[in-house]
PDB file of C-alpha atoms (C1' of nucleotides) in Angstrom:
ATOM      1  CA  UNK K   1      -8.764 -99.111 -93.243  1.00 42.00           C
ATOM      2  CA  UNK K   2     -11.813 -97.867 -95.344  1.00 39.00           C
ATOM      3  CA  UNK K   3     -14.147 -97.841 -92.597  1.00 42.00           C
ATOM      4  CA  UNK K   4     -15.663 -94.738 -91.656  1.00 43.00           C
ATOM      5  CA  UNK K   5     -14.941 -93.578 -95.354  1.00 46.00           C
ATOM      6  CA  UNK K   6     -18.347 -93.023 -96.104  1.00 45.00           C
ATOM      7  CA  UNK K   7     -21.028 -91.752 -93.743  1.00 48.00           C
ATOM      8  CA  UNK K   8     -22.631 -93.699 -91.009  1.00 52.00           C
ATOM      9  CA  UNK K   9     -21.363 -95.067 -87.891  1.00 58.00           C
ATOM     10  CA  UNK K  10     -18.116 -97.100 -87.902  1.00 58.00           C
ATOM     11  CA  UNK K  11     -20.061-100.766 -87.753  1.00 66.00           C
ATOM     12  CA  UNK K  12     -22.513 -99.614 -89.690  1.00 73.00           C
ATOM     13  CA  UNK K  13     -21.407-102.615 -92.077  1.00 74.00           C
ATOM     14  CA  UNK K  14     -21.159-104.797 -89.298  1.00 76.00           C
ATOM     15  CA  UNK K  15     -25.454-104.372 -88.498  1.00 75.00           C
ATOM     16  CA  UNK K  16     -26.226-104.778 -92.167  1.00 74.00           C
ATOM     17  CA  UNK K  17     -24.449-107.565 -92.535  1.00 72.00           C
ATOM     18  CA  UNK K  18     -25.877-108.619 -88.830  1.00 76.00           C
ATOM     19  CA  UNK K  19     -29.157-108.161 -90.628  1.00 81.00           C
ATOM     20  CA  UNK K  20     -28.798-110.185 -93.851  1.00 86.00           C
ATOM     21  CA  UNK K  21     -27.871-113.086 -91.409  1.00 89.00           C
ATOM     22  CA  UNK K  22     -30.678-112.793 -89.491  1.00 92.00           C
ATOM     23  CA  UNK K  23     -33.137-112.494 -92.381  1.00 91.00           C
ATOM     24  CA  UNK K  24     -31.203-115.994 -93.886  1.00 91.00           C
ATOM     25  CA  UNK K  25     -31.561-117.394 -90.522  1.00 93.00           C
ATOM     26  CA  UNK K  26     -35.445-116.783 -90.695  1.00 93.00           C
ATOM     27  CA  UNK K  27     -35.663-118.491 -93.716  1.00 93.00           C
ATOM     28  CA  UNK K  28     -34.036-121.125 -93.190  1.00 94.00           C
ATOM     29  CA  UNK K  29     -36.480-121.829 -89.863  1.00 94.00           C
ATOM     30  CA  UNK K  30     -39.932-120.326 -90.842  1.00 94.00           C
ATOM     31  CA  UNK K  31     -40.492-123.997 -93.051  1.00 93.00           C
ATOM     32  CA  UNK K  32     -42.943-126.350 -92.486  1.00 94.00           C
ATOM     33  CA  UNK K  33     -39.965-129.485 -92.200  1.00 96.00           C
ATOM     34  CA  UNK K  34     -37.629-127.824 -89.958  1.00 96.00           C
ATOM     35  CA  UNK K  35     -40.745-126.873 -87.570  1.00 96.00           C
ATOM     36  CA  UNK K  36     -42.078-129.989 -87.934  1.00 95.00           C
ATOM     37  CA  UNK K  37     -38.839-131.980 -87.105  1.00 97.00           C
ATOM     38  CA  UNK K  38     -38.150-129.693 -83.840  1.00 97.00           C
ATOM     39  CA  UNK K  39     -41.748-130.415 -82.784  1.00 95.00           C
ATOM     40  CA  UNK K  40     -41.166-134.141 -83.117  1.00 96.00           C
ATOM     41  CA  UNK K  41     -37.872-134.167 -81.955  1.00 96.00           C
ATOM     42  CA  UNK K  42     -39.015-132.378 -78.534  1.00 95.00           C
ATOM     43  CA  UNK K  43     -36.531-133.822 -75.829  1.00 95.00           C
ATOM     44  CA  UNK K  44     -36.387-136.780 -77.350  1.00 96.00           C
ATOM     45  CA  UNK K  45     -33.128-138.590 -78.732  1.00 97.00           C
ATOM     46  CA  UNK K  46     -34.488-139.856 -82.454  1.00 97.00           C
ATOM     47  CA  UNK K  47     -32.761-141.945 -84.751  1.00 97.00           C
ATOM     48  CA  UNK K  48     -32.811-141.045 -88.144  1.00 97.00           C
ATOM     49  CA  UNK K  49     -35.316-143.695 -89.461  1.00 96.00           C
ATOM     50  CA  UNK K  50     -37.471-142.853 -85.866  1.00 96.00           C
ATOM     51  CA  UNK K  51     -37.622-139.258 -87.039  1.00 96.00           C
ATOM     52  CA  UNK K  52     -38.614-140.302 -90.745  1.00 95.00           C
ATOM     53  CA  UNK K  53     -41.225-142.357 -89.383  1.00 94.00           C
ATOM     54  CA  UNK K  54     -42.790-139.710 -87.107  1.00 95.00           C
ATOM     55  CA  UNK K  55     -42.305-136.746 -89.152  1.00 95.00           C
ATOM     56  CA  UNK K  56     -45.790-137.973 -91.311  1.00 92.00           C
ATOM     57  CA  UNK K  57     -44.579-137.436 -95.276  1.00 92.00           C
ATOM     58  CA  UNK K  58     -41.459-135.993 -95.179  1.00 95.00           C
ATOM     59  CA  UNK K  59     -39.398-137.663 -97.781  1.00 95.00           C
ATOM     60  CA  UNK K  60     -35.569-139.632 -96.700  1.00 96.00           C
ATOM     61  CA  UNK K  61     -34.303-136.198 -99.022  1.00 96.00           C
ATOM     62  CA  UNK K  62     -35.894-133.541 -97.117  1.00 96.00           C
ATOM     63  CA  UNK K  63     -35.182-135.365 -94.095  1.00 97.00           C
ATOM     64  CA  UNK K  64     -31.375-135.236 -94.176  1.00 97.00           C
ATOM     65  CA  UNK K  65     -31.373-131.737 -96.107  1.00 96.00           C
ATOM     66  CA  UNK K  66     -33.235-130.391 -93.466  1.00 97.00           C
ATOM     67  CA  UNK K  67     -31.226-132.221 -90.832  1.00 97.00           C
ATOM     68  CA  UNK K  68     -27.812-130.541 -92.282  1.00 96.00           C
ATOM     69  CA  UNK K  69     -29.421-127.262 -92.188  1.00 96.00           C
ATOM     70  CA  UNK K  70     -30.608-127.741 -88.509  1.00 97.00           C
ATOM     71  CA  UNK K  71     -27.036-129.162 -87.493  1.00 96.00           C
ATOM     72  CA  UNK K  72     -25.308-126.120 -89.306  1.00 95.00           C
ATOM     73  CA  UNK K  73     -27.191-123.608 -87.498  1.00 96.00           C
ATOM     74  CA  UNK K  74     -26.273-125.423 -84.118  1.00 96.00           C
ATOM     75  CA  UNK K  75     -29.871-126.368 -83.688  1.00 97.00           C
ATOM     76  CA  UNK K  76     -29.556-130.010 -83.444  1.00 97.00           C
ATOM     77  CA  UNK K  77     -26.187-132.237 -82.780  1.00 97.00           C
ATOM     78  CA  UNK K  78     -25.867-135.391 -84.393  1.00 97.00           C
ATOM     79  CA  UNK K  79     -24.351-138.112 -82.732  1.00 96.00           C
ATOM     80  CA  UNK K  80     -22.785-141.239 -84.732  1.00 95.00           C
ATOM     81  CA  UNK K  81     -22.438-144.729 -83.260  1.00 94.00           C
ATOM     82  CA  UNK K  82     -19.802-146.157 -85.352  1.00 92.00           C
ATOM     83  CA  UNK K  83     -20.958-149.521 -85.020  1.00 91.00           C
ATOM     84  CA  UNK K  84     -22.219-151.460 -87.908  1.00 89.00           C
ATOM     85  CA  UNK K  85     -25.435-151.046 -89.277  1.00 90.00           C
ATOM     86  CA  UNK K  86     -24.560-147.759 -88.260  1.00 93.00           C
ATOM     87  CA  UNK K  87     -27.074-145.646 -86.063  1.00 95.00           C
ATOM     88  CA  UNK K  88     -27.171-142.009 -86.139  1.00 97.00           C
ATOM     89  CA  UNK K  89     -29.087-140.434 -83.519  1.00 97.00           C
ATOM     90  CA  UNK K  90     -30.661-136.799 -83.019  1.00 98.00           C
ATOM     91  CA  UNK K  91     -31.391-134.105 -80.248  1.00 97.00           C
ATOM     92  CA  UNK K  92     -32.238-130.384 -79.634  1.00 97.00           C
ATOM     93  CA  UNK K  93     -29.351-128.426 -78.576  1.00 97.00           C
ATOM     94  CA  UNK K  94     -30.230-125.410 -76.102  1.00 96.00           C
ATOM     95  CA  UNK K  95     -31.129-123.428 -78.745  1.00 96.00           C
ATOM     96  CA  UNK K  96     -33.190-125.671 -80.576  1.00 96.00           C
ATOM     97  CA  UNK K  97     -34.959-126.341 -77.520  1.00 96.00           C
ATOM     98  CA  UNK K  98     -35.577-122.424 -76.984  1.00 95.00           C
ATOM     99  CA  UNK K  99     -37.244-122.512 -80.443  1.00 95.00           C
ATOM    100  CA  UNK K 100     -39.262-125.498 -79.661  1.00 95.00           C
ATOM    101  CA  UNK K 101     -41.641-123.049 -77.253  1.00 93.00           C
ATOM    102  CA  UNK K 102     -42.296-120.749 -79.999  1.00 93.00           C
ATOM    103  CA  UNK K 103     -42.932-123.634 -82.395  1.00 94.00           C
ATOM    104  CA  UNK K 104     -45.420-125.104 -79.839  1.00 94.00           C
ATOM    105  CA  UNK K 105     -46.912-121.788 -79.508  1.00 94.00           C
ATOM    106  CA  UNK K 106     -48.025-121.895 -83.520  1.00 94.00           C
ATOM    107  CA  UNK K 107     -49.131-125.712 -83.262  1.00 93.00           C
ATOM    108  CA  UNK K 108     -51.601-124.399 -80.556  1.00 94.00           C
ATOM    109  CA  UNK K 109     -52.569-121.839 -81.915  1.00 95.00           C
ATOM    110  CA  UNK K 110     -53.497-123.769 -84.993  1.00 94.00           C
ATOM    111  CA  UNK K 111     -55.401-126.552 -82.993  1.00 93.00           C
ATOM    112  CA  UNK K 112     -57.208-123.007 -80.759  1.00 94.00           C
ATOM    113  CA  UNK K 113     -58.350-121.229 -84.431  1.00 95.00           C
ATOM    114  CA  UNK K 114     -59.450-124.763 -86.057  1.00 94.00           C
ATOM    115  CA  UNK K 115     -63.373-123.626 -86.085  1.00 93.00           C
ATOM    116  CA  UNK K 116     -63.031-120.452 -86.984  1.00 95.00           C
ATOM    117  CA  UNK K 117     -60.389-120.922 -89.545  1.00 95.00           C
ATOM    118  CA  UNK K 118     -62.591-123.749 -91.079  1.00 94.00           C
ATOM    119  CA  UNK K 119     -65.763-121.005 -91.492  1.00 95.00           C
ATOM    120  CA  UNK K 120     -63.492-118.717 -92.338  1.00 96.00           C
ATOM    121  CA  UNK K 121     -62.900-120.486 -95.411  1.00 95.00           C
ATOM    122  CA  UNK K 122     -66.132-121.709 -96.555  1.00 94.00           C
ATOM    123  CA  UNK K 123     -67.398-117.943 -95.808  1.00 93.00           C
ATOM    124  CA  UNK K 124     -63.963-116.721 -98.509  1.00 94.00           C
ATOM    125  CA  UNK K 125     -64.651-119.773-100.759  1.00 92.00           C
ATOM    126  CA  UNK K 126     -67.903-118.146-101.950  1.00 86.00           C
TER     127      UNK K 126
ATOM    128  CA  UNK G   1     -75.735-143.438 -91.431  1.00 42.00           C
ATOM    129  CA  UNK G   2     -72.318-145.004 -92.406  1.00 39.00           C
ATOM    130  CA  UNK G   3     -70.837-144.006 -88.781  1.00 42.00           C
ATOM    131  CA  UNK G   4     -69.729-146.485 -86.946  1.00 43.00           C
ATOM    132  CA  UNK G   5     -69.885-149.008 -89.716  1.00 46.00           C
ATOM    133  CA  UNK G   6     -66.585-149.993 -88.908  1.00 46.00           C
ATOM    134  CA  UNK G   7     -63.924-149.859 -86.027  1.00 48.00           C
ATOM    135  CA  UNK G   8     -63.064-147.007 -83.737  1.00 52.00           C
ATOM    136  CA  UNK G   9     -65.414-144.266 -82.338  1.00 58.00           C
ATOM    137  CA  UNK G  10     -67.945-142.752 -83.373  1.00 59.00           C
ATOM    138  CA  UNK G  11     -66.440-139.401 -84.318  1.00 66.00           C
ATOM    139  CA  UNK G  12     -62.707-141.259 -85.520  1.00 73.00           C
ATOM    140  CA  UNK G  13     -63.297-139.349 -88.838  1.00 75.00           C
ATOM    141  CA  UNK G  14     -64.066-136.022 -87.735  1.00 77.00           C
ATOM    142  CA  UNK G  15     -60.710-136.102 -85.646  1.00 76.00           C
ATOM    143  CA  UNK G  16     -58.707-137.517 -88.760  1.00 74.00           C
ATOM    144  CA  UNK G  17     -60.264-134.588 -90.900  1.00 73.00           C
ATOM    145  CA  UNK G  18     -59.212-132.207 -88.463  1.00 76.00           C
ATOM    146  CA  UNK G  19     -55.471-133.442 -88.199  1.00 82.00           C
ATOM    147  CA  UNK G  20     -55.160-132.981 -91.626  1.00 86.00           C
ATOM    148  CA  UNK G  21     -56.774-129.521 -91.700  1.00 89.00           C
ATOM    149  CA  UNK G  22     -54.398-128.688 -88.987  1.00 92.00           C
ATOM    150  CA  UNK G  23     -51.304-130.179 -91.168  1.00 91.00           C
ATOM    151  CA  UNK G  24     -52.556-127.734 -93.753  1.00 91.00           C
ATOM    152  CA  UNK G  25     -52.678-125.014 -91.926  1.00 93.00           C
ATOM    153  CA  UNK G  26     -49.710-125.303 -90.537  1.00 94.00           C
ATOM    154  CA  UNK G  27     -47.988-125.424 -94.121  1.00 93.00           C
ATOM    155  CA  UNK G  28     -49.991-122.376 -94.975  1.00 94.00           C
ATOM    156  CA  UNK G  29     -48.680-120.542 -92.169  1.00 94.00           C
ATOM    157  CA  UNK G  30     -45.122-121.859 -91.644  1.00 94.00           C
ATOM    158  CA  UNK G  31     -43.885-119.844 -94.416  1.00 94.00           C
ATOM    159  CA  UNK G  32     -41.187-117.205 -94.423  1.00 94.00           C
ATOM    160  CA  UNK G  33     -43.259-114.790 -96.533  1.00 96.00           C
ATOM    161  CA  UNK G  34     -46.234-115.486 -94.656  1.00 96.00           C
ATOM    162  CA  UNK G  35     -44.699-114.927 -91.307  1.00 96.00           C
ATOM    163  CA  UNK G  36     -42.853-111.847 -92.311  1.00 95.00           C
ATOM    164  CA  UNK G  37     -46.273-110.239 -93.291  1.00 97.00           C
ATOM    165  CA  UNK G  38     -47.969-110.802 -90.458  1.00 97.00           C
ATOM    166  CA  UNK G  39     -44.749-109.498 -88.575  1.00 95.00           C
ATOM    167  CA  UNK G  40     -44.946-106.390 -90.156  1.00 96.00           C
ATOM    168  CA  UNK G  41     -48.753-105.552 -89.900  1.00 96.00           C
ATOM    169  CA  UNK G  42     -48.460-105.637 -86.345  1.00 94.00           C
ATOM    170  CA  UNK G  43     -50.969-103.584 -85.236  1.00 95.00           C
ATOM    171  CA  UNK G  44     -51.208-101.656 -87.994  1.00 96.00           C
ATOM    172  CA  UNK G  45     -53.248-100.827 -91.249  1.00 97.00           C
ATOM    173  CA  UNK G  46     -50.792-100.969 -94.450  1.00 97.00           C
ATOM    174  CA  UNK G  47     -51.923-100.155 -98.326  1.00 97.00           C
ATOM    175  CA  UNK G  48     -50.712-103.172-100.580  1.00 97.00           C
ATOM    176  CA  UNK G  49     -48.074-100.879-101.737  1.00 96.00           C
ATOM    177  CA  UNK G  50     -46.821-100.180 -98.627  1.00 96.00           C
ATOM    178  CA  UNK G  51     -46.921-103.770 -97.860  1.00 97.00           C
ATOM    179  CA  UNK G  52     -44.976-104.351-100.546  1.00 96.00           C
ATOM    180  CA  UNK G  53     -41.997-101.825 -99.202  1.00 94.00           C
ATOM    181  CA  UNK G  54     -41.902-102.823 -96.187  1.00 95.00           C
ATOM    182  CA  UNK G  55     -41.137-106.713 -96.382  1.00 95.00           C
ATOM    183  CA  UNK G  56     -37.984-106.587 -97.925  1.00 93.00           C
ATOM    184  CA  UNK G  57     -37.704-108.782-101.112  1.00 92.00           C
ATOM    185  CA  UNK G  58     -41.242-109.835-101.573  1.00 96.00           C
ATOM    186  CA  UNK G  59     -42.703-109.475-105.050  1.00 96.00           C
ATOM    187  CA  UNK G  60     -45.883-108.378-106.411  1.00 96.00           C
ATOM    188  CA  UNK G  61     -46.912-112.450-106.994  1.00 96.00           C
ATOM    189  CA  UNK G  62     -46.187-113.623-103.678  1.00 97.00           C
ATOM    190  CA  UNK G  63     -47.728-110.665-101.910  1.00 97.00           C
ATOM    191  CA  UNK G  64     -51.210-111.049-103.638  1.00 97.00           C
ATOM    192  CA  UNK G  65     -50.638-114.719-103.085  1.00 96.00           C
ATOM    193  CA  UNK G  66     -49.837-114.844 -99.313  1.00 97.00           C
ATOM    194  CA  UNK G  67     -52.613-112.205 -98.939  1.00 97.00           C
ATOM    195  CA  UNK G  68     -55.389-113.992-100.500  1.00 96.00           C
ATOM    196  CA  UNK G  69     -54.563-117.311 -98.136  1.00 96.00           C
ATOM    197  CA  UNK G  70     -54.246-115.349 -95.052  1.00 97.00           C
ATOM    198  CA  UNK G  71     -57.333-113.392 -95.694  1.00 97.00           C
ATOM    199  CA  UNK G  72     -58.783-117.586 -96.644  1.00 96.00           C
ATOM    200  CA  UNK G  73     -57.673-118.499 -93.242  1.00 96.00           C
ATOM    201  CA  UNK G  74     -59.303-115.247 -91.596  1.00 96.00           C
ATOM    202  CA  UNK G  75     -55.476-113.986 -90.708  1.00 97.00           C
ATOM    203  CA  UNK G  76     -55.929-110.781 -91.945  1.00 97.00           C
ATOM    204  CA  UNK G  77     -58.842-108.370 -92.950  1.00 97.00           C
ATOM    205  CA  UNK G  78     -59.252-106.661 -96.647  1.00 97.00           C
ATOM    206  CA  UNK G  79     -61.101-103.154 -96.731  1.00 96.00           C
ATOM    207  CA  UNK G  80     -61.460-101.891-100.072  1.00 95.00           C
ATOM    208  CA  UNK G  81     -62.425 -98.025-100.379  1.00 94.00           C
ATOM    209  CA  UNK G  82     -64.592 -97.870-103.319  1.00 91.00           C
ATOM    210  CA  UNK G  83     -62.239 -94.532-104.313  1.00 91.00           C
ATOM    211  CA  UNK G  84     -59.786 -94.026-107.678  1.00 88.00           C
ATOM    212  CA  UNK G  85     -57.338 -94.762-107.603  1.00 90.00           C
ATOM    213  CA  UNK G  86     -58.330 -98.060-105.784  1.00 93.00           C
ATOM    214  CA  UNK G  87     -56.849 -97.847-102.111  1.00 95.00           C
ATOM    215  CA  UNK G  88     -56.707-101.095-100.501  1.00 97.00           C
ATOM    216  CA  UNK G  89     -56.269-101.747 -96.554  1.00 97.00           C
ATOM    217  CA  UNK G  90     -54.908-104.745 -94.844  1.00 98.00           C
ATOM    218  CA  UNK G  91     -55.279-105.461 -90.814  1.00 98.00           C
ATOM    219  CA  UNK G  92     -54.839-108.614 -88.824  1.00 97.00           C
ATOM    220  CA  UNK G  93     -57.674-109.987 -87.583  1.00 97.00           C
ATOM    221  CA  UNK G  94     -58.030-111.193 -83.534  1.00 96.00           C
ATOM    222  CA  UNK G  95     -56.384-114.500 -84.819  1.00 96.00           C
ATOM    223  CA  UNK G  96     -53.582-112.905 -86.943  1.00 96.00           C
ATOM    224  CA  UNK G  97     -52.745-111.005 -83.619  1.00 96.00           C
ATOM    225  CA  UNK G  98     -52.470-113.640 -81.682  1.00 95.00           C
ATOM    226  CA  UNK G  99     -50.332-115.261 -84.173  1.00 95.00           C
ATOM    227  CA  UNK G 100     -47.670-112.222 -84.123  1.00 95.00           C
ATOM    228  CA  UNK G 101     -47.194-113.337 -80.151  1.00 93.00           C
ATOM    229  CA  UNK G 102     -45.454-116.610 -81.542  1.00 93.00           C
ATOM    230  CA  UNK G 103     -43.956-114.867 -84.711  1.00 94.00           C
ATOM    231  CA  UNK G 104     -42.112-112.555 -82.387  1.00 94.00           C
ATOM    232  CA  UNK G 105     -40.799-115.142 -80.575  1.00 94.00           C
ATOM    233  CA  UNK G 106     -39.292-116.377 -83.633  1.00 94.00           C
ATOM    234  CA  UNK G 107     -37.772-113.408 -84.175  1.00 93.00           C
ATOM    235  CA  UNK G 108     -36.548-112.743 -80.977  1.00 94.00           C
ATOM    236  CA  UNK G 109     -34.467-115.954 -80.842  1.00 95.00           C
ATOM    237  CA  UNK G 110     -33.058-114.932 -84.135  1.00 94.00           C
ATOM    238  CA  UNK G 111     -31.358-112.318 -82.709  1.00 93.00           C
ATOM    239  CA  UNK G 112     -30.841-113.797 -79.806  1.00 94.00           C
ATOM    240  CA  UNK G 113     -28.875-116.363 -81.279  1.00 95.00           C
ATOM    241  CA  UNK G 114     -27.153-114.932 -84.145  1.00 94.00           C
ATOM    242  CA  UNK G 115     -23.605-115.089 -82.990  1.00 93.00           C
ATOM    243  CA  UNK G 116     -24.351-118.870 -81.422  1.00 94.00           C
ATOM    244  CA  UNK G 117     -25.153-119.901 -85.141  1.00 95.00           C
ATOM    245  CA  UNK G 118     -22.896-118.123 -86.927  1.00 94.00           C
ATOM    246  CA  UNK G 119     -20.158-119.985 -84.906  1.00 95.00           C
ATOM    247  CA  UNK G 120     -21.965-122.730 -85.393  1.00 95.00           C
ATOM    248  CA  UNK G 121     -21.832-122.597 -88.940  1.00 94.00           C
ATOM    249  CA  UNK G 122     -18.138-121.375 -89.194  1.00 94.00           C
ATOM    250  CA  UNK G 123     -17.284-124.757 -87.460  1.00 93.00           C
ATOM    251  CA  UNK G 124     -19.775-126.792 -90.112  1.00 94.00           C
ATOM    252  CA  UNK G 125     -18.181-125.559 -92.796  1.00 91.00           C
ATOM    253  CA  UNK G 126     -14.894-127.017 -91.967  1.00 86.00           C
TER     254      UNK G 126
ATOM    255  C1'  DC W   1     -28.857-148.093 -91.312  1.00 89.26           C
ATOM    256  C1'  DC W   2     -27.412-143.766 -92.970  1.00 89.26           C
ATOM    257  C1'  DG W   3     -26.714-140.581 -96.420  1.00 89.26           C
ATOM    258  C1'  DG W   4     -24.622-138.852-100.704  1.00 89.26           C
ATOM    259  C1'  DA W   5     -25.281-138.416-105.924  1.00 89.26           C
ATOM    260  C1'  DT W   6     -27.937-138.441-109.928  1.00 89.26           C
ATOM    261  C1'  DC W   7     -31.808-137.935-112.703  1.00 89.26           C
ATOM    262  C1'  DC W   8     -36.095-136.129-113.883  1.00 89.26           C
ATOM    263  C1'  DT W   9     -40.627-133.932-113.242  1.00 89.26           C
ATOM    264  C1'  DG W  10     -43.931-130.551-111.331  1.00 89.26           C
ATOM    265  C1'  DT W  11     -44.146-126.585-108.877  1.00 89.26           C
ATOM    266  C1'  DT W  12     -42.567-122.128-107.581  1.00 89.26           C
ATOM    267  C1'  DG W  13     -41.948-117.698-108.337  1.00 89.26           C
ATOM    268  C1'  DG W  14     -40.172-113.563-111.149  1.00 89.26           C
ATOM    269  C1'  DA W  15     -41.030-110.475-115.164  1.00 89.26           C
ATOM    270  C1'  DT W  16     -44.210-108.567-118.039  1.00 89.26           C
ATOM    271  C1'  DA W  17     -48.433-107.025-119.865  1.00 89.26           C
ATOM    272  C1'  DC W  18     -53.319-106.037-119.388  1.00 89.26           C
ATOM    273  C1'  DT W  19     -57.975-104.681-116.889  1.00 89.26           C
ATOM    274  C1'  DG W  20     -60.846-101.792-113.703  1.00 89.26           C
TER     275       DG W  20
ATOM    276  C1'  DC S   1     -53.204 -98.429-107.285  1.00 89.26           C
ATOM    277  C1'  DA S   2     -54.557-103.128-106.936  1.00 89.26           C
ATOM    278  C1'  DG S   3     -55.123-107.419-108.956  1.00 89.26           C
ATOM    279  C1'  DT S   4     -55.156-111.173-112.616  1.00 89.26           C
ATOM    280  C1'  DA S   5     -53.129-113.761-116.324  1.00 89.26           C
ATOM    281  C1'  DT S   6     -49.431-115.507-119.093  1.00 89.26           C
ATOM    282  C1'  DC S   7     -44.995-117.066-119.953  1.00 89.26           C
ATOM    283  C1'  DC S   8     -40.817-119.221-118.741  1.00 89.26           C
ATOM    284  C1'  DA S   9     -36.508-120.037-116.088  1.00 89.26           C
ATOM    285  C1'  DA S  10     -35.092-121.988-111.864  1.00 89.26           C
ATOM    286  C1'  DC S  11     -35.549-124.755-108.153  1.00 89.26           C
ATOM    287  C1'  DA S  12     -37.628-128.121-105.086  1.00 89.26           C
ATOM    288  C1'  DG S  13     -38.319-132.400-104.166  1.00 89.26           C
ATOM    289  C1'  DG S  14     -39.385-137.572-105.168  1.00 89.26           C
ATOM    290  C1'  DA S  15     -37.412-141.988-106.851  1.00 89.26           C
ATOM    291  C1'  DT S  16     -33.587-144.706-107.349  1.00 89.26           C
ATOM    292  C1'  DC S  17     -28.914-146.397-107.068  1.00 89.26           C
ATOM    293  C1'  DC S  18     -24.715-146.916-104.823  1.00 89.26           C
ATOM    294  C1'  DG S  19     -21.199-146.716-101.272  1.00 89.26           C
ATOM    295  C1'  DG S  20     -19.590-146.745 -96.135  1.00 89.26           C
TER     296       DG S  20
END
DNA sequence: CCGGATCCTGTTGGATACTG
DNA sequence: CAGTATCCAACAGGATCCGG
């Protein structure tokens, strides 16, 4: 109806809006938790307490926070046992697995630069 | 002199030191604004100013900010010409490059995956 | 055991103004 | 133009309690 009533091409909307996703998407991803909790996760199957415990300081709020986001964006599934205590348990989905190379790729590259970060400092700390 | 004094090998707390450096860097780095800088740089040379057009939404504070730790952890380089008005250069360094390898990837399965998440969220949010 | 809700504090980060 | 400092509103995130 009022497309194309302005200049551009007729999706033009449609790749803006394409865009504005992609840069909440980013966001929601490039932090330290969510890495950290795909890295852990791996091709596991974690329980919620499992994945507290292994994710070192990551707090029972940022856990499940974090966990919605991840499940919202398809990235993990969550699977409930309804048995009683109840157990809630965790895994990758394809795409969160696809991520998980990427994330690997910046944990090595962290451990690779170690040294040379580590002068790097000292050398910009004086 | 105090190595060894009690359990575990000789060099147990250089390895703990150096898990927790890596935790930090990892938090340094793992950081939308962080990421989206180096993603931008790419291969080139950018003024702060220009810098600060091209990553969408970043302000003056967090620009200076992520700078200054990324030039602490040797990411990128900082030229000043000695000229007035002041014109300042940022590059990344070897290590920021082969950071961008794993940022792209990031990216990549962004758009890769937008229509996968958006669906995914759609059915979330019911 | 899991996770939502509430409260409360410290940090983040934007706006603004000032220096070289 | 680049960078620092200050102020202050907003949010993040920890602790705790409760409910399923």
């Amino acid at each position: 109806m009022v497309t194309k009533q302005f200049s551009g091409s007729p999706d033009e909307a449609d790749l803006m809006r394409a865009d504005s996703l992609a840069r909440e998407i980013f966001s929601d991803i490039a932090n330290k938790w969510a890495l950290l909790i795909i890295n852990v996760l791996d091709e596991r199957t974690l329980r919620f307490s499992e994945l507290r415990n292994e994710v070192e300081g990551i707090s029972h709020k940022m856990l499940t926070q974090n966990l919605r986001m991840m499940e919202r964006n398809g990235l993990v599934e969550r699977h409930v046992h309804p048995t009683v205590p109840p157990r809630v348990e965790y895994t990758l989905t394809a795409p969160g697995q696809a991520l998980r190379a990427t994330v690997d790729g910046m944990c090595a590259w962290t451990h690779q630069h170690l040294t040379h970060i580590e002068t790097s400092r000292h050398r910009f700390d004086a």
